[in-house]
Amino acid sequence: MSVRHLTVFTALLASILQVSTSSGADHRCFCQVTGNLDDCACDVETIDAFNNNQLFPKLQKLLESDYFRFYKVNLDKPCPFWTDNSHCGLRDCAVQPCSLNEVPEGIKSSSHKYSAEANMQQDNCEKLEHLGAVDASLSEKMRDALLNWNLHDDESERFCVIDDVESPDAQYVDLLLNPERYTGYKGPEAWQIWNSIYEENCFKPYTVKRPVYPQMFHSSQGKDGAKQTCFSSSPGQCVEKRAFYRLISGLHASINIHLSARYLMDDNWFHKKWTHNVSEFQQRFDSDLTAGEGPKRLRNLYFLYLIELRALAKALPFFQHSSFQLYTGQPRQDQAHKELLLEILQLADTFPLHFNETSLFAGDEKEAAKLKEDIRLSFQNISRIMDCVGCFKCRLWGKLQTQGLGTALKVLFSRRQIEDLTKSNVPQPTFQLNRQEIVSIFNAFGRISTSIKELKNFRSMLADFR
Ligand SMILES: *[C@@H]1O[C@H](CO)[C@@H](O)[C@H](O)[C@H]1NC(C)=O
Ligand SMILES: *[C@@H]1O[C@H](CO)[C@@H](O)[C@H](O)[C@H]1NC(C)=O
Ligand SMILES: *[C@@H]1O[C@H](CO)[C@@H](O)[C@H](O)[C@H]1NC(C)=O
């Protein structure tokens, strides 16, 4: 029975049984988005309640703080894979960088310490002077902590290509002033980005159908057969590759939810209004309109949520450390925000049905190491592809979210090093996150958390549609 038949059949059955919630448009997006998630001991309803009622409001508040709203990014890196189409002239793609006097002094002056090599070579006196210029009241202990910050070069643990924040092209962007929303960036260019991510980089199973531009579905057999990098989906397909694919698919779903939730609905000279476009949402997630893929994409979003939630909970010891500060140069606020951050992580830690990451890379040690490396390299490649996104606004959020997910993976695969942080007899901690990574992991998770919340809105709008 085809998916369409199945849907019609279930809808019919539902109407016979008078089950009002499982018929109609809402059902076609959410039909499979309920109950247990594969590979996890968790269900969607538990996540909804936990996120929407508890975590989301707190996280939102944290992300409005100075530390998290200013993200330094290089939007001018050339695309390494194909000739850049000149950046699209769409108005809504523009990113407004901050002028330097808008960025808090503490963030500006401490950011140089995050660039690994530069930092290693810089002589300590110079750094001390520099720090002294910011806030002379820095305690001795804190000063040491700041100096130690980047002694450890963890390039080999990174899942992402990190922008050189020292580059003159890197600029601060106020994320609150440049929200992720509908920009009009679509069509062949946008499609090429996702296509190269799926087809060339992310272990896409043969069975997953991808639309061939323009918005048309076909069976992907044959087309995918030609791609050597893709793998076949079989019952024995390894958890890791499946997990990787699902993360990317979840990220894609999340981005599309935001674009549908903040669609430019009213556009004239005097008035612009970004709000929900239900039909855009259906185009992307309705099971009939997407050959059954839509609901799976939504499930992948939940999977991504669990992974990032788990990573944050795992990172708690790092953030709890007394040397860790959300340093912006405003001590009282910084302290209050650190407390809020810890509250969020503790909440994340109490989530009852965490993803159990020990089941990942649990096989033969050599094989596991190879797999981890494969995934790491693919992921780095995906972060480079983000430099090819033509629309600056989309590039900004694409870079931020891939970096955030990369940081989450780094955390999950640094179990041992993070445990070391809680032991007093380990002199030189080997696990570090720099400001870029911290800002990106929280903002990326903020996006996923917002998506989960938006799903609830779409669900009730679709229910009203009938
Ligand atoms: C990186 O991505 C590009 C563009 O999609 C692709 O051509 C290349 O094969 C990828 N390289 C690796 C190592 O995955
Ligand atoms: C909503 O999105 C659809 C595409 O899915 C588009 O055709 C329609 O014009 C949009 N609605 C408005 C009011 O812009
Ligand atoms: C996670 O999985 C591992 C091995 O699969 C198991 O030993 C461990 O008890 C599990 N942890 C939890 C909290 O379920």
Short mmCIF file of C-alpha atoms and ligand atoms in Angstrom, two decimals:
data_model
loop_
_atom_site.label_atom_id
_atom_site.label_comp_id
_atom_site.label_asym_id
_atom_site.label_seq_id
_atom_site.Cartn_x
_atom_site.Cartn_y
_atom_site.Cartn_z
CA MET A 1 0.00 0.00 0.00
CA SER A 2 1.40 3.40 -0.93
CA VAL A 3 1.79 6.14 1.63
CA ARG A 4 -1.03 8.06 0.06
CA HIS A 5 -3.34 5.09 0.24
CA LEU A 6 -2.34 4.45 3.77
CA THR A 7 -3.09 8.04 4.74
CA VAL A 8 -6.47 7.99 3.04
CA PHE A 9 -7.18 4.69 4.68
CA THR A 10 -6.26 5.90 8.16
CA ALA A 11 -8.22 9.07 7.68
CA LEU A 12 -11.22 7.03 6.60
CA LEU A 13 -10.87 4.72 9.52
CA ALA A 14 -10.54 7.67 11.83
CA SER A 15 -13.66 9.32 10.53
CA ILE A 16 -15.57 6.11 10.95
CA LEU A 17 -14.33 5.84 14.50
CA GLN A 18 -14.93 9.58 14.99
CA VAL A 19 -11.41 10.15 16.13
CA SER A 20 -11.31 13.83 15.42
CA THR A 21 -7.62 14.38 16.05
CA SER A 22 -6.38 11.96 13.47
CA SER A 23 -8.05 13.18 10.33
CA GLY A 24 -7.51 16.13 8.06
CA ALA A 25 -4.62 18.40 7.40
CA ASP A 26 -3.05 18.36 10.83
CA HIS A 27 -2.96 14.61 10.74
CA ARG A 28 -1.12 14.55 7.45
CA CYS A 29 1.80 16.45 8.90
CA PHE A 30 1.82 14.87 12.29
CA CYS A 31 0.57 11.37 11.62
CA GLN A 32 3.84 9.64 12.45
CA VAL A 33 5.07 12.28 14.82
CA THR A 34 3.94 10.69 18.00
CA GLY A 35 5.07 8.01 20.36
CA ASN A 36 8.53 6.53 20.54
CA LEU A 37 11.48 7.74 18.50
CA ASP A 38 13.68 5.12 16.91
CA ASP A 39 17.09 4.73 18.49
CA CYS A 40 15.88 6.51 21.64
CA ALA A 41 13.93 5.62 24.70
CA CYS A 42 11.90 8.77 24.38
CA ASP A 43 8.59 9.91 23.03
CA VAL A 44 7.52 13.08 21.34
CA GLU A 45 4.88 14.05 23.90
CA THR A 46 7.41 14.03 26.73
CA ILE A 47 9.70 16.32 24.75
CA ASP A 48 6.87 18.72 23.88
CA ALA A 49 5.81 19.13 27.48
CA PHE A 50 9.34 19.46 28.77
CA ASN A 51 10.44 21.93 26.14
CA ASN A 52 7.39 24.13 25.78
CA ASN A 53 6.56 24.51 29.45
CA GLN A 54 9.91 24.40 31.15
CA LEU A 55 12.99 24.83 29.07
CA PHE A 56 12.00 27.19 26.28
CA PRO A 57 11.11 30.28 28.38
CA LYS A 58 14.35 30.15 30.36
CA LEU A 59 16.52 29.56 27.34
CA GLN A 60 14.88 32.42 25.49
CA LYS A 61 15.75 34.74 28.33
CA LEU A 62 19.36 33.62 28.38
CA LEU A 63 19.77 34.12 24.64
CA GLU A 64 18.73 37.74 25.00
CA SER A 65 21.74 38.45 27.19
CA ASP A 66 24.70 40.33 25.74
CA TYR A 67 26.99 37.34 25.96
CA PHE A 68 24.77 35.26 23.68
CA ARG A 69 23.39 37.84 21.32
CA PHE A 70 26.71 38.90 19.80
CA TYR A 71 28.16 36.30 17.48
CA LYS A 72 31.37 36.88 15.61
CA VAL A 73 31.31 35.47 12.14
CA ASN A 74 33.10 35.75 8.84
CA LEU A 75 30.43 36.00 6.16
CA ASP A 76 32.95 36.80 3.44
CA LYS A 77 34.72 33.50 3.11
CA PRO A 78 34.77 32.30 -0.47
CA CYS A 79 32.86 29.16 -1.33
CA PRO A 80 35.46 26.40 -1.68
CA PHE A 81 33.39 24.08 -3.85
CA TRP A 82 31.91 25.96 -6.73
CA THR A 83 31.99 29.42 -8.20
CA ASP A 84 29.98 31.64 -6.04
CA ASN A 85 26.88 33.01 -7.63
CA SER A 86 26.95 36.66 -6.80
CA HIS A 87 25.17 37.15 -3.51
CA CYS A 88 21.52 37.42 -4.00
CA GLY A 89 20.23 40.96 -4.03
CA LEU A 90 17.24 40.09 -1.92
CA ARG A 91 16.60 42.81 0.62
CA ASP A 92 15.71 40.40 3.36
CA CYS A 93 18.99 38.55 3.00
CA ALA A 94 21.01 41.46 4.30
CA VAL A 95 22.81 41.09 7.59
CA GLN A 96 23.46 44.20 9.58
CA PRO A 97 26.80 43.84 11.37
CA CYS A 98 27.34 45.70 14.61
CA SER A 99 29.44 48.77 14.77
CA LEU A 100 32.18 48.16 17.28
CA ASN A 101 30.81 50.54 19.88
CA GLU A 102 27.63 48.46 20.12
CA VAL A 103 29.54 45.41 21.30
CA PRO A 104 30.25 45.31 25.04
CA GLU A 105 33.83 46.07 25.88
CA GLY A 106 34.37 42.77 27.65
CA ILE A 107 33.35 40.71 24.66
CA LYS A 108 35.49 42.65 22.22
CA SER A 109 38.62 42.64 24.27
CA SER A 110 38.43 39.07 25.41
CA SER A 111 37.65 37.58 22.06
CA HIS A 112 41.23 37.62 20.88
CA LYS A 113 42.11 35.01 23.43
CA TYR A 114 39.96 32.49 21.66
CA SER A 115 41.98 32.27 18.54
CA ALA A 116 44.14 29.27 19.14
CA GLU A 117 47.47 29.82 17.44
CA ALA A 118 47.64 33.54 17.86
CA ASN A 119 47.08 32.98 21.48
CA MET A 120 49.74 30.36 21.95
CA GLN A 121 52.36 32.71 20.60
CA GLN A 122 51.25 35.82 22.31
CA ASP A 123 53.30 36.61 25.28
CA ASN A 124 51.56 36.57 28.61
CA CYS A 125 52.45 40.10 29.63
CA GLU A 126 50.76 41.51 26.63
CA LYS A 127 47.64 39.56 27.39
CA LEU A 128 47.67 40.62 30.99
CA GLU A 129 47.90 44.21 29.99
CA HIS A 130 45.13 43.76 27.54
CA LEU A 131 42.86 42.14 30.06
CA GLY A 132 43.79 44.75 32.60
CA ALA A 133 42.51 47.39 30.25
CA VAL A 134 39.05 45.90 30.32
CA ASP A 135 38.36 45.48 33.93
CA ALA A 136 41.02 46.06 36.50
CA SER A 137 38.94 44.33 39.12
CA LEU A 138 39.46 40.89 37.61
CA SER A 139 40.50 38.55 40.32
CA GLU A 140 43.84 36.79 40.13
CA LYS A 141 42.08 33.46 39.74
CA MET A 142 39.89 34.65 36.96
CA ARG A 143 42.83 36.15 35.15
CA ASP A 144 44.60 32.81 35.22
CA ALA A 145 41.50 31.09 33.99
CA LEU A 146 41.21 33.46 31.09
CA LEU A 147 44.82 32.94 30.19
CA ASN A 148 44.51 29.19 30.35
CA TRP A 149 41.50 29.31 28.21
CA ASN A 150 43.07 28.40 24.97
CA LEU A 151 46.29 26.65 25.81
CA HIS A 152 44.74 23.45 24.71
CA ASP A 153 44.47 23.14 20.99
CA ASP A 154 41.67 20.76 20.29
CA GLU A 155 41.54 21.06 16.54
CA SER A 156 41.41 17.31 16.19
CA GLU A 157 38.29 17.12 18.31
CA ARG A 158 36.41 19.70 16.32
CA PHE A 159 33.49 18.74 14.17
CA CYS A 160 33.36 22.09 12.49
CA VAL A 161 35.60 24.43 10.62
CA ILE A 162 35.78 27.40 12.90
CA ASP A 163 35.99 30.87 11.50
CA ASP A 164 39.14 32.70 12.29
CA VAL A 165 37.61 35.38 14.46
CA GLU A 166 40.82 37.39 14.17
CA SER A 167 40.33 37.86 10.48
CA PRO A 168 39.55 41.46 9.53
CA ASP A 169 36.53 40.07 7.68
CA ALA A 170 35.01 38.63 10.83
CA GLN A 171 32.38 40.89 12.31
CA TYR A 172 30.06 40.88 15.26
CA VAL A 173 26.44 40.34 14.45
CA ASP A 174 23.61 41.01 16.85
CA LEU A 175 21.50 37.89 16.50
CA LEU A 176 18.44 39.55 18.00
CA LEU A 177 18.48 42.18 15.26
CA ASN A 178 19.00 39.64 12.50
CA PRO A 179 16.42 36.95 13.18
CA GLU A 180 16.18 33.80 11.16
CA ARG A 181 13.10 34.14 9.00
CA TYR A 182 11.81 33.92 5.48
CA THR A 183 14.11 35.73 3.05
CA GLY A 184 12.91 34.66 -0.34
CA TYR A 185 16.12 32.68 -0.80
CA LYS A 186 15.03 29.54 -2.55
CA GLY A 187 15.06 27.99 -5.93
CA PRO A 188 18.03 26.30 -7.61
CA GLU A 189 20.69 27.95 -5.48
CA ALA A 190 19.25 26.98 -2.13
CA TRP A 191 18.46 23.59 -3.49
CA GLN A 192 22.06 23.08 -4.59
CA ILE A 193 23.27 23.65 -1.03
CA TRP A 194 21.02 21.07 0.54
CA ASN A 195 21.58 18.73 -2.33
CA SER A 196 25.32 18.71 -1.92
CA ILE A 197 24.91 18.20 1.79
CA TYR A 198 22.60 15.25 1.38
CA GLU A 199 23.95 13.64 -1.74
CA GLU A 200 27.66 14.15 -1.28
CA ASN A 201 28.18 14.35 2.41
CA CYS A 202 25.71 12.86 4.71
CA PHE A 203 25.34 9.15 4.30
CA LYS A 204 21.84 9.52 2.99
CA PRO A 205 20.03 6.20 2.84
CA TYR A 206 18.96 5.19 -0.67
CA THR A 207 15.39 4.92 0.44
CA VAL A 208 15.02 8.57 1.38
CA LYS A 209 13.35 10.53 -1.36
CA ARG A 210 14.69 13.95 -2.16
CA PRO A 211 12.85 16.29 -4.43
CA VAL A 212 14.42 17.04 -7.76
CA TYR A 213 14.21 20.70 -8.36
CA PRO A 214 11.66 22.20 -8.91
CA GLN A 215 9.63 20.73 -6.06
CA MET A 216 8.93 17.41 -7.63
CA PHE A 217 9.35 14.05 -6.09
CA HIS A 218 10.52 10.97 -7.79
CA SER A 219 11.88 7.70 -6.69
CA SER A 220 15.52 8.29 -5.97
CA GLN A 221 16.63 4.95 -7.24
CA GLY A 222 19.18 5.12 -10.00
CA LYS A 223 20.07 8.71 -9.31
CA ASP A 224 21.55 7.87 -5.96
CA GLY A 225 23.03 4.69 -7.28
CA ALA A 226 25.59 6.77 -9.10
CA LYS A 227 26.84 8.45 -5.96
CA GLN A 228 29.60 6.52 -4.33
CA THR A 229 29.46 8.33 -1.04
CA CYS A 230 25.92 7.32 -0.21
CA PHE A 231 25.16 4.09 1.54
CA SER A 232 22.33 1.69 1.27
CA SER A 233 19.73 1.55 3.92
CA SER A 234 19.52 -1.96 5.22
CA PRO A 235 18.28 -3.39 8.46
CA GLY A 236 21.91 -3.69 9.52
CA GLN A 237 22.80 -0.12 8.62
CA CYS A 238 24.92 1.22 11.40
CA VAL A 239 23.39 3.43 14.01
CA GLU A 240 26.04 6.11 13.61
CA LYS A 241 25.49 6.79 9.95
CA ARG A 242 21.77 6.76 10.41
CA ALA A 243 22.17 9.14 13.34
CA PHE A 244 24.28 11.50 11.30
CA TYR A 245 21.78 11.62 8.50
CA ARG A 246 18.96 12.23 10.94
CA LEU A 247 20.77 15.14 12.55
CA ILE A 248 21.21 16.91 9.24
CA SER A 249 17.64 16.18 8.26
CA GLY A 250 16.46 17.50 11.63
CA LEU A 251 18.45 20.69 11.12
CA HIS A 252 16.92 21.14 7.71
CA ALA A 253 13.44 20.60 9.14
CA SER A 254 14.08 23.12 11.87
CA ILE A 255 15.22 25.78 9.44
CA ASN A 256 12.14 25.20 7.30
CA ILE A 257 9.88 25.50 10.31
CA HIS A 258 11.35 28.90 11.09
CA LEU A 259 10.94 30.07 7.55
CA SER A 260 7.30 28.95 7.59
CA ALA A 261 6.67 30.47 11.00
CA ARG A 262 8.18 33.81 10.08
CA TYR A 263 7.04 34.11 6.51
CA LEU A 264 6.81 37.53 4.95
CA MET A 265 3.03 37.75 4.74
CA ASP A 266 2.46 41.41 4.32
CA ASP A 267 4.95 43.32 2.27
CA ASN A 268 4.52 46.92 1.31
CA TRP A 269 6.49 50.09 1.66
CA PHE A 270 5.18 50.96 5.06
CA HIS A 271 4.55 47.68 6.66
CA LYS A 272 6.22 44.32 6.85
CA LYS A 273 4.81 41.45 8.77
CA TRP A 274 6.41 38.10 9.30
CA THR A 275 4.07 35.42 10.51
CA HIS A 276 2.90 31.82 10.07
CA ASN A 277 2.26 30.54 6.59
CA VAL A 278 0.44 27.28 7.03
CA SER A 279 0.51 26.37 3.38
CA GLU A 280 4.30 26.77 3.27
CA PHE A 281 4.50 24.48 6.28
CA GLN A 282 2.32 21.90 4.55
CA GLN A 283 4.43 22.07 1.40
CA ARG A 284 7.34 20.89 3.47
CA PHE A 285 5.80 18.52 5.97
CA ASP A 286 2.49 17.19 4.73
CA SER A 287 2.92 13.50 4.12
CA ASP A 288 0.91 13.56 0.88
CA LEU A 289 2.79 16.51 -0.55
CA THR A 290 6.23 15.14 0.33
CA ALA A 291 5.81 11.50 -0.62
CA GLY A 292 5.71 10.52 3.02
CA GLU A 293 8.95 12.26 3.98
CA GLY A 294 7.48 15.21 5.91
CA PRO A 295 6.53 13.42 9.13
CA LYS A 296 9.90 11.67 9.11
CA ARG A 297 11.64 15.02 8.89
CA LEU A 298 9.74 16.15 11.94
CA ARG A 299 10.78 13.05 13.82
CA ASN A 300 14.37 13.80 12.89
CA LEU A 301 13.91 17.23 14.43
CA TYR A 302 13.00 15.60 17.72
CA PHE A 303 16.00 13.36 17.42
CA LEU A 304 18.23 16.39 16.93
CA TYR A 305 16.61 17.99 19.96
CA LEU A 306 17.50 14.99 22.10
CA ILE A 307 21.09 14.98 20.91
CA GLU A 308 21.66 18.66 21.65
CA LEU A 309 19.83 18.43 24.95
CA ARG A 310 22.04 15.54 25.92
CA ALA A 311 25.17 17.43 24.95
CA LEU A 312 24.20 20.40 27.10
CA ALA A 313 23.49 18.18 30.08
CA LYS A 314 26.86 16.47 29.53
CA ALA A 315 28.68 19.78 29.42
CA LEU A 316 27.44 20.81 32.86
CA PRO A 317 30.78 20.19 34.65
CA PHE A 318 32.54 22.53 32.25
CA PHE A 319 30.10 25.37 32.90
CA GLN A 320 29.95 24.70 36.62
CA HIS A 321 33.64 25.24 36.97
CA SER A 322 34.36 28.35 39.02
CA SER A 323 36.70 29.66 36.34
CA PHE A 324 33.96 29.73 33.78
CA GLN A 325 32.44 33.18 33.29
CA LEU A 326 30.00 34.64 30.83
CA TYR A 327 32.37 37.51 30.60
CA THR A 328 31.10 40.77 29.12
CA GLY A 329 32.67 43.16 31.60
CA GLN A 330 29.47 43.75 33.60
CA PRO A 331 30.16 41.58 36.66
CA ARG A 332 26.74 41.60 38.28
CA GLN A 333 24.86 40.76 35.10
CA ASP A 334 27.47 38.23 34.11
CA GLN A 335 26.99 36.42 37.39
CA ALA A 336 23.19 36.45 37.09
CA HIS A 337 23.43 35.03 33.58
CA LYS A 338 25.79 32.32 34.66
CA GLU A 339 23.26 31.29 37.30
CA LEU A 340 20.50 31.22 34.72
CA LEU A 341 22.70 29.16 32.41
CA LEU A 342 23.40 26.63 35.14
CA GLU A 343 19.72 26.47 35.98
CA ILE A 344 19.00 25.58 32.36
CA LEU A 345 21.68 22.92 32.23
CA GLN A 346 20.49 21.42 35.48
CA LEU A 347 17.00 21.34 34.08
CA ALA A 348 18.37 19.66 30.95
CA ASP A 349 20.08 17.16 33.19
CA THR A 350 16.83 16.22 34.90
CA PHE A 351 15.17 15.31 31.62
CA PRO A 352 14.11 11.76 32.32
CA LEU A 353 14.55 10.14 28.92
CA HIS A 354 17.93 11.19 27.68
CA PHE A 355 19.45 9.83 24.55
CA ASN A 356 21.97 7.19 25.54
CA GLU A 357 25.06 8.07 23.56
CA THR A 358 27.01 5.06 24.80
CA SER A 359 25.21 3.08 22.13
CA LEU A 360 26.98 5.19 19.53
CA PHE A 361 30.49 4.09 18.62
CA ALA A 362 30.16 1.19 20.95
CA GLY A 363 31.41 -1.49 18.58
CA ASP A 364 34.91 -2.57 17.74
CA GLU A 365 37.26 0.14 18.94
CA LYS A 366 39.21 0.55 15.71
CA GLU A 367 36.11 0.60 13.59
CA ALA A 368 34.45 3.06 15.93
CA ALA A 369 37.39 5.42 15.72
CA LYS A 370 37.29 5.28 11.94
CA LEU A 371 33.58 5.99 11.89
CA LYS A 372 33.92 8.88 14.24
CA GLU A 373 36.61 10.31 12.00
CA ASP A 374 34.48 9.84 8.87
CA ILE A 375 31.62 11.63 10.48
CA ARG A 376 33.86 14.37 11.76
CA LEU A 377 35.28 15.02 8.30
CA SER A 378 31.88 15.00 6.67
CA PHE A 379 30.66 17.41 9.25
CA GLN A 380 33.58 19.75 8.71
CA ASN A 381 32.80 19.63 5.04
CA ILE A 382 29.21 20.58 5.69
CA SER A 383 30.34 23.53 7.72
CA ARG A 384 32.42 24.63 4.71
CA ILE A 385 29.44 24.28 2.42
CA MET A 386 27.76 26.94 4.54
CA ASP A 387 30.20 29.42 3.02
CA CYS A 388 28.46 28.74 -0.27
CA VAL A 389 25.04 29.86 0.88
CA GLY A 390 24.25 32.85 -1.29
CA CYS A 391 21.93 34.67 1.07
CA PHE A 392 23.84 36.27 3.94
CA LYS A 393 21.04 35.92 6.44
CA CYS A 394 20.75 32.23 5.69
CA ARG A 395 24.52 31.87 5.72
CA LEU A 396 24.72 33.44 9.16
CA TRP A 397 22.16 31.10 10.69
CA GLY A 398 23.45 28.13 8.73
CA LYS A 399 26.95 28.68 10.05
CA LEU A 400 25.76 29.26 13.58
CA GLN A 401 23.61 26.16 13.64
CA THR A 402 26.15 23.84 12.09
CA GLN A 403 28.77 25.14 14.47
CA GLY A 404 26.37 24.60 17.36
CA LEU A 405 25.66 21.04 16.32
CA GLY A 406 29.37 20.45 15.75
CA THR A 407 30.02 21.65 19.27
CA ALA A 408 27.32 19.33 20.61
CA LEU A 409 29.02 16.39 18.90
CA LYS A 410 32.37 17.46 20.26
CA VAL A 411 30.89 17.43 23.76
CA LEU A 412 29.29 14.02 23.31
CA PHE A 413 32.54 12.51 22.13
CA SER A 414 34.61 14.06 24.90
CA ARG A 415 33.01 12.11 27.72
CA ARG A 416 36.24 11.18 29.39
CA GLN A 417 37.79 14.66 29.20
CA ILE A 418 34.67 16.23 30.66
CA GLU A 419 34.67 13.76 33.52
CA ASP A 420 38.26 14.80 34.21
CA LEU A 421 37.03 18.31 34.90
CA THR A 422 35.30 17.09 38.04
CA LYS A 423 38.49 15.53 39.40
CA SER A 424 40.79 17.75 41.38
CA ASN A 425 43.93 15.74 40.67
CA VAL A 426 43.96 16.46 36.94
CA PRO A 427 46.17 19.52 36.63
CA GLN A 428 45.55 20.66 33.07
CA PRO A 429 42.00 20.16 31.85
CA THR A 430 41.98 18.99 28.26
CA PHE A 431 38.43 19.98 27.48
CA GLN A 432 37.68 23.52 26.42
CA LEU A 433 34.96 25.40 24.65
CA ASN A 434 35.70 28.83 23.28
CA ARG A 435 33.25 31.70 23.19
CA GLN A 436 32.25 30.97 19.58
CA GLU A 437 31.41 27.41 20.49
CA ILE A 438 29.49 28.40 23.59
CA VAL A 439 27.45 31.06 21.81
CA SER A 440 26.73 28.71 18.93
CA ILE A 441 25.72 25.64 20.94
CA PHE A 442 23.19 27.60 23.00
CA ASN A 443 21.81 29.56 20.08
CA ALA A 444 21.59 26.45 17.92
CA PHE A 445 19.70 24.67 20.64
CA GLY A 446 17.54 27.77 21.03
CA ARG A 447 16.54 27.40 17.39
CA ILE A 448 15.59 23.74 17.81
CA SER A 449 13.72 24.53 20.98
CA THR A 450 11.82 27.28 19.14
CA SER A 451 10.96 24.85 16.36
CA ILE A 452 9.46 22.38 18.79
CA LYS A 453 7.37 25.19 20.20
CA GLU A 454 6.33 26.35 16.74
CA LEU A 455 5.17 22.85 15.88
CA LYS A 456 2.55 23.21 18.53
CA ASN A 457 1.34 26.42 16.89
CA PHE A 458 1.18 24.82 13.47
CA ARG A 459 -0.57 21.81 14.88
CA SER A 460 -3.40 23.91 16.26
CA MET A 461 -3.59 26.07 13.13
CA LEU A 462 -3.91 23.00 10.97
CA ALA A 463 -6.60 21.65 13.26
CA ASP A 464 -8.53 24.89 12.77
CA PHE A 465 -8.17 24.55 9.01
CA ARG A 466 -10.58 21.69 8.73
C1 LIG B 1 32.86 17.91 0.48
O1 LIG B 1 31.74 18.54 -0.15
C2 LIG B 1 31.90 18.73 -1.53
C3 LIG B 1 30.73 19.55 -2.04
O2 LIG B 1 29.53 18.93 -1.78
C4 LIG B 1 32.04 17.38 -2.22
O3 LIG B 1 32.25 17.57 -3.60
C5 LIG B 1 33.22 16.63 -1.61
O4 LIG B 1 33.27 15.33 -2.14
C6 LIG B 1 33.09 16.54 -0.10
N1 LIG B 1 34.30 15.97 0.48
C7 LIG B 1 34.29 15.06 1.46
C8 LIG B 1 35.61 14.61 1.97
O5 LIG B 1 33.25 14.62 1.93
C1 LIG B 2 2.40 31.08 1.71
O1 LIG B 2 3.28 30.17 1.08
C2 LIG B 2 2.87 29.72 -0.19
C3 LIG B 2 3.91 28.73 -0.68
O2 LIG B 2 3.88 27.58 0.07
C4 LIG B 2 2.76 30.87 -1.15
O3 LIG B 2 2.30 30.42 -2.42
C5 LIG B 2 1.78 31.90 -0.58
O4 LIG B 2 1.75 33.02 -1.42
C6 LIG B 2 2.21 32.32 0.81
N1 LIG B 2 1.20 33.17 1.37
C7 LIG B 2 1.37 34.48 1.49
C8 LIG B 2 0.22 35.24 2.07
O5 LIG B 2 2.40 35.05 1.18
C1 LIG B 3 23.40 3.21 28.04
O1 LIG B 3 23.80 2.14 27.21
C2 LIG B 3 24.84 1.34 27.78
C3 LIG B 3 25.27 0.32 26.73
O2 LIG B 3 24.40 0.21 25.68
C4 LIG B 3 24.35 0.70 29.07
O3 LIG B 3 25.39 -0.06 29.65
C5 LIG B 3 23.92 1.82 30.04
O4 LIG B 3 23.37 1.25 31.21
C6 LIG B 3 22.88 2.72 29.39
N1 LIG B 3 22.60 3.84 30.26
C7 LIG B 3 21.37 4.22 30.58
C8 LIG B 3 21.25 5.37 31.50
O5 LIG B 3 20.39 3.66 30.15
#
